Amino acid sequence: MTTMPPAPGRAFASDNAAGAHPAVLEAVIDANSGHVLAYGDDSITRRFERHVAELFDTDVVARLTFNGTGANVVALATLLGNLRGPHHAVVCTNWSHIEADETGAPERILGTKLIDLPASDAKITPERLSELRHLQGVQHHVQPGVVSITQPTELGTLYTVDEIRAVSDQAHEQGLLVHLDGARIANATAALGGSRAALRSFTVEAGVDAVSFGGTKNGLLGAEAVVFLRPELAVGSEYVRKQVTQLPSKMRYLAAQFNAVLDGDLWIDLAAHSNAMATELHRLVDGVPGVDAGAKPQVNSLFPTLDPAMIEHLRTWCFFWDWDPSIHQVRWMTAWDTTQDDVEAFANGVRALAG
Amino acid sequence: MTTMPPAPGRAFASDNAAGAHPAVLEAVIDANSGHVLAYGDDSITRRFERHVAELFDTDVVARLTFNGTGANVVALATLLGNLRGPHHAVVCTNWSHIEADETGAPERILGTKLIDLPASDAKITPERLSELRHLQGVQHHVQPGVVSITQPTELGTLYTVDEIRAVSDQAHEQGLLVHLDGARIANATAALGGSRAALRSFTVEAGVDAVSFGGTKNGLLGAEAVVFLRPELAVGSEYVRKQVTQLPSKMRYLAAQFNAVLDGDLWIDLAAHSNAMATELHRLVDGVPGVDAGAKPQVNSLFPTLDPAMIEHLRTWCFFWDWDPSIHQVRWMTAWDTTQDDVEAFANGVRALAG
Amino acid sequence: MTTMPPAPGRAFASDNAAGAHPAVLEAVIDANSGHVLAYGDDSITRRFERHVAELFDTDVVARLTFNGTGANVVALATLLGNLRGPHHAVVCTNWSHIEADETGAPERILGTKLIDLPASDAKITPERLSELRHLQGVQHHVQPGVVSITQPTELGTLYTVDEIRAVSDQAHEQGLLVHLDGARIANATAALGGSRAALRSFTVEAGVDAVSFGGTKNGLLGAEAVVFLRPELAVGSEYVRKQVTQLPSKMRYLAAQFNAVLDGDLWIDLAAHSNAMATELHRLVDGVPGVDAGAKPQVNSLFPTLDPAMIEHLRTWCFFWDWDPSIHQVRWMTAWDTTQDDVEAFANGVRALAG
Amino acid sequence: MTTMPPAPGRAFASDNAAGAHPAVLEAVIDANSGHVLAYGDDSITRRFERHVAELFDTDVVARLTFNGTGANVVALATLLGNLRGPHHAVVCTNWSHIEADETGAPERILGTKLIDLPASDAKITPERLSELRHLQGVQHHVQPGVVSITQPTELGTLYTVDEIRAVSDQAHEQGLLVHLDGARIANATAALGGSRAALRSFTVEAGVDAVSFGGTKNGLLGAEAVVFLRPELAVGSEYVRKQVTQLPSKMRYLAAQFNAVLDGDLWIDLAAHSNAMATELHRLVDGVPGVDAGAKPQVNSLFPTLDPAMIEHLRTWCFFWDWDPSIHQVRWMTAWDTTQDDVEAFANGVRALAG
């Protein structure tokens, strides 16, 4: 039996296993002063809306929601509602969260088919969109209405700016709107330049129409936002949010969380740190016997393949999730609060078992 | 122009305009320690579940949700899903929140008709349920499947324990399940005895099958729960919650809020105070010229009718909402944090304008 | 025990208990010649489309459907789809077929609330629409999107041309579209002038946007049509029809049925006869002891109130349905094939029992 | 320019381009006698129900519907409604009609995800079902609830009896119900033995729970049926049929059509003839230069690959549909009324163009 070194202070299960950043908690405490009107008619929410407009440097409509599934459904229901007719479908990949991990929420709530394109890298290409032209104009088929891409993808990879622009251009040429599921958009922003300009480059400047802007996985208690980058496509979104159960009554507390990390771009710093920790972990375990560390992380997750004998010992010592059990692949994910010590301690454990 | 006295520190707009109780914030801060698994697989959520089982003194299934519309939809979708077939309807009153104030969330998400019985007092009676028997067995009509009552009602009134038991008995006899929308269930509990026994008397002991258990309006930042009082009717509820976008990832923060007020039954104390403030406000304004204070509050709201000349002046000075503008009726609502000073200050303002 | 005279050849249960007119059968037989393309790409369907355009004397889009619920759902789904957002509701009366007699099809398929206005005469007025303005612009409420009126109403009464125009004008002023459920539109046309001009007066000229144009109850085997009187509101209707299961593959047989009765306006003649038979029946039973024949029929139904002792005897002898058992009210309905002999025989039976 | 021989009397576009068999028309004419109650409360419909029970030699519940999409939706909605909870999904193949050719009807009306398994031969295997076990019990994923297979498949191939039994056994072991889309079930029956025993062997005896039993493509004017082979799974089906717009009012005319072909098993004879004509066409064109006739037909369709230079000439002369234009593959389909002369004339045309 291997004697294991001390376990890390924080495991590598998920970024939503992490807590909230202290600045977020302070903002919530600060917001807890007296009465303000509910449902967003308050100054903290208005400050959030200004923040988002500055972030994207354009007129936007931003709607706070409770969680990521909620943000996706609000975004998609609003975009679909701005097309004419209930016969439009959402194009995504087989890996997309909306397809694979939301218990059918889009079908239930939108009443809409998801056309899930098989994509080994979880990315949609203009060519794949173009192939859907054979559906167009035929009454027996749903008509593609919205394409939803995820950045970073569910596989921890990134679209380049040019790739997103190409998808958007193709989508718009075919009459489709473009949604970007950014549950970890901060990690993508950090990886693609680490600035507001980087964010804009792969969203508003790349032709994206609406974004699910994640916060929870990046140090909030729990808040996400839908940002409509073309306000004319936000028509109805306030009603849609309520109808799909995503209207917070005490909105100030969600707005305050976002304000805390948008101030001074803390949101980018937190994600940059998380990304760096994943890279560091990859560096430390790459080459350890029994470990195929896989591709170098583009954001905050590794998908290593392990000697099957190691997996359960390692997991018992410090929890993580399987990815593809059939090939002994697991997922290690860092968070905004993962420390260098955590990474080193974990790598020590890996090495101990490999020894 | 009337010179107004100093305005109250807190207005009488709504109990969801109030902030969070300090104990709630402290619990959230305490919960913010290190990593725990997401989606409720954590000790704080398990403590919440034990809390609720003790509260109702029976086996229950409790599911945390973000907001009240979400709780109602999770409860109704689960109960309907435990009947056989998509042709069942929800029976409610024309005043019910699910009918009037949720932007059609039930119809959109459940795909189900709401049979909204006109009820001037917002209460359903066994007789009204019995009249729906003519629908039963006829393929051209939806079949009543769930009856949803609200306690306290949207008009601030209370069902007696016997009234709820009579509705439940009739419902069960007709094969319907019983949902209780308890967005302000704490206020009802405080008013009907102020004890856990009181809560049980009008829920589990009165035959209610599932409860939307409100927290947000009673001093939380934002959290509600669905409590299935007959666990066999909770089948599927974990999937339903996710499907209707109500599964919190960092569940611990919602559980912690509830734990803070369930400990030592703070939740009852807060509501009792809120109720008392409404009674006090009614006492102070009753008889003021130009003010018909209406019925004595049963919980935390008054629905006075005012001299129309007063309304806008008063509202500008201290905000509240209209109720029925056609008869100059307004709503004044107290909260857990309304003080005796607030009530006196407001009553002074009313008297100043009436003078 | 009363000795009853010979029973009528046809009962008075419903106009959909009647068979098909011989011309309809002949048209189906004629259409049954060789292969034609499915789904409406055939000359018989094109002839139907020309027929309808001539009928309304304007550009229209006509979509054949199988039945009346299907026609209503296709019409409403298309109109709602031409508004922006899923938060629009359908305004109707508590008596409307879509509300009371379609087992929740609209809610299930459209995901939309029906706002059912109580109306003792089953008619909507501009005033009732205007009262819905308080919902407009408030995110907590569904937004009225389509008003659906029924002509003749489910109570056998008629809107005047002016009444429909007033509802349409009010609806359009509030941004609503107007649907007319014309399951018995032929009977209304016959009653309001008996000409194509009469039809146009209460539809296209009165501001109606889309019509469910009934055929089945007026001598067809089974076929209805949705007619969009403003073609720009028909966008998506071909997909909608398929999506809601109402696209006939062998469309020619439905088109042929309609062509048979549209030729030479047989459809109006059939309905005029049916209406006349109801009037004649009313004349013959009015004043018979134990019979309150009720209002003179406007179309093809009577709603008499009978001595309770008569009802079951009469029904056993010649079937009809109850209407409001609590007041011993029944419904007697004539059809395109009801004869003078049928009416006299039935009246003889009524008199025999009354005697 | 090739001089073409005389074109066939009937093209090879589709079996739903064919008309109705004379016996079907006669049955409709016979049914057109006097008044009968609507919605199936008539002797012709009862005769149909007895017919179906005899056909399957067991207690069944049979529900007539208008068309195939309607039958599929009624079957699936009822089966799903007999599971507990709205989180169940339908498993099918990427080729299945419900997935590819119904404009999203299942998602819209059922609110349910279709898990479309890629299958080059349009068949589901027990192994593919078994792989879905990883979804089971995880709240983030829909739970497989019904598996829908098509017999014959959309590619014109057949499951063997053993293959269907294996799928059913695996499905039931995993808690799934089994639906068989039999839009062309007569062709499968004819091909697998040409007897009622053959039908039973691959349906009720192979563990299928509900069947969409096609009639329209096999010589009816338009009628399909849902047959629940385990009556306890038909609970709610009468309401479901109405709710999804598939309840015919003048039901007798649909029942009469089916009765005409069920009498003396004409339905099997018609399909056997159609199948034979496809085999004959394959025989006649196989080996013609420029024609790859593809696999020998199992039922009534060929999927030949043609010299691209031929396709448009041939189609102009005698219409048919493309199948996969990227490889110049087309579909030729025979019908109950295709004659030996038609087949020979068509083959002559193919040879003329090839020459």
Coordinates of C-alpha atoms in Angstrom, one line a residue, chain B residues 277-288 291 293 302 332 340-348 350-351:
Chain B
M277 CA -46.1 45.2 12.3
A278 CA -49.0 44.9 9.8
T279 CA -51.5 44.6 12.6
E280 CA -49.9 47.6 14.3
L281 CA -50.0 49.7 11.1
H282 CA -53.7 48.8 10.7
R283 CA -54.4 49.9 14.2
L284 CA -52.6 53.2 13.7
V285 CA -54.3 54.2 10.4
D286 CA -57.8 52.8 11.1
G287 CA -60.1 55.6 11.5
V288 CA -57.9 58.3 9.9
V291 CA -58.5 56.0 4.9
A293 CA -58.0 50.5 6.4
L302 CA -53.1 45.6 4.4
W332 CA -49.1 48.1 2.2
Q340 CA -42.2 50.0 15.1
D341 CA -40.6 53.3 14.2
D342 CA -41.2 52.6 10.5
V343 CA -44.8 51.9 11.2
E344 CA -45.3 55.0 13.3
A345 CA -43.5 57.2 10.9
F346 CA -45.7 55.9 8.1
A347 CA -48.8 56.4 10.1
N348 CA -47.7 59.9 10.8
V350 CA -50.8 59.2 6.5
R351 CA -52.3 61.4 9.1

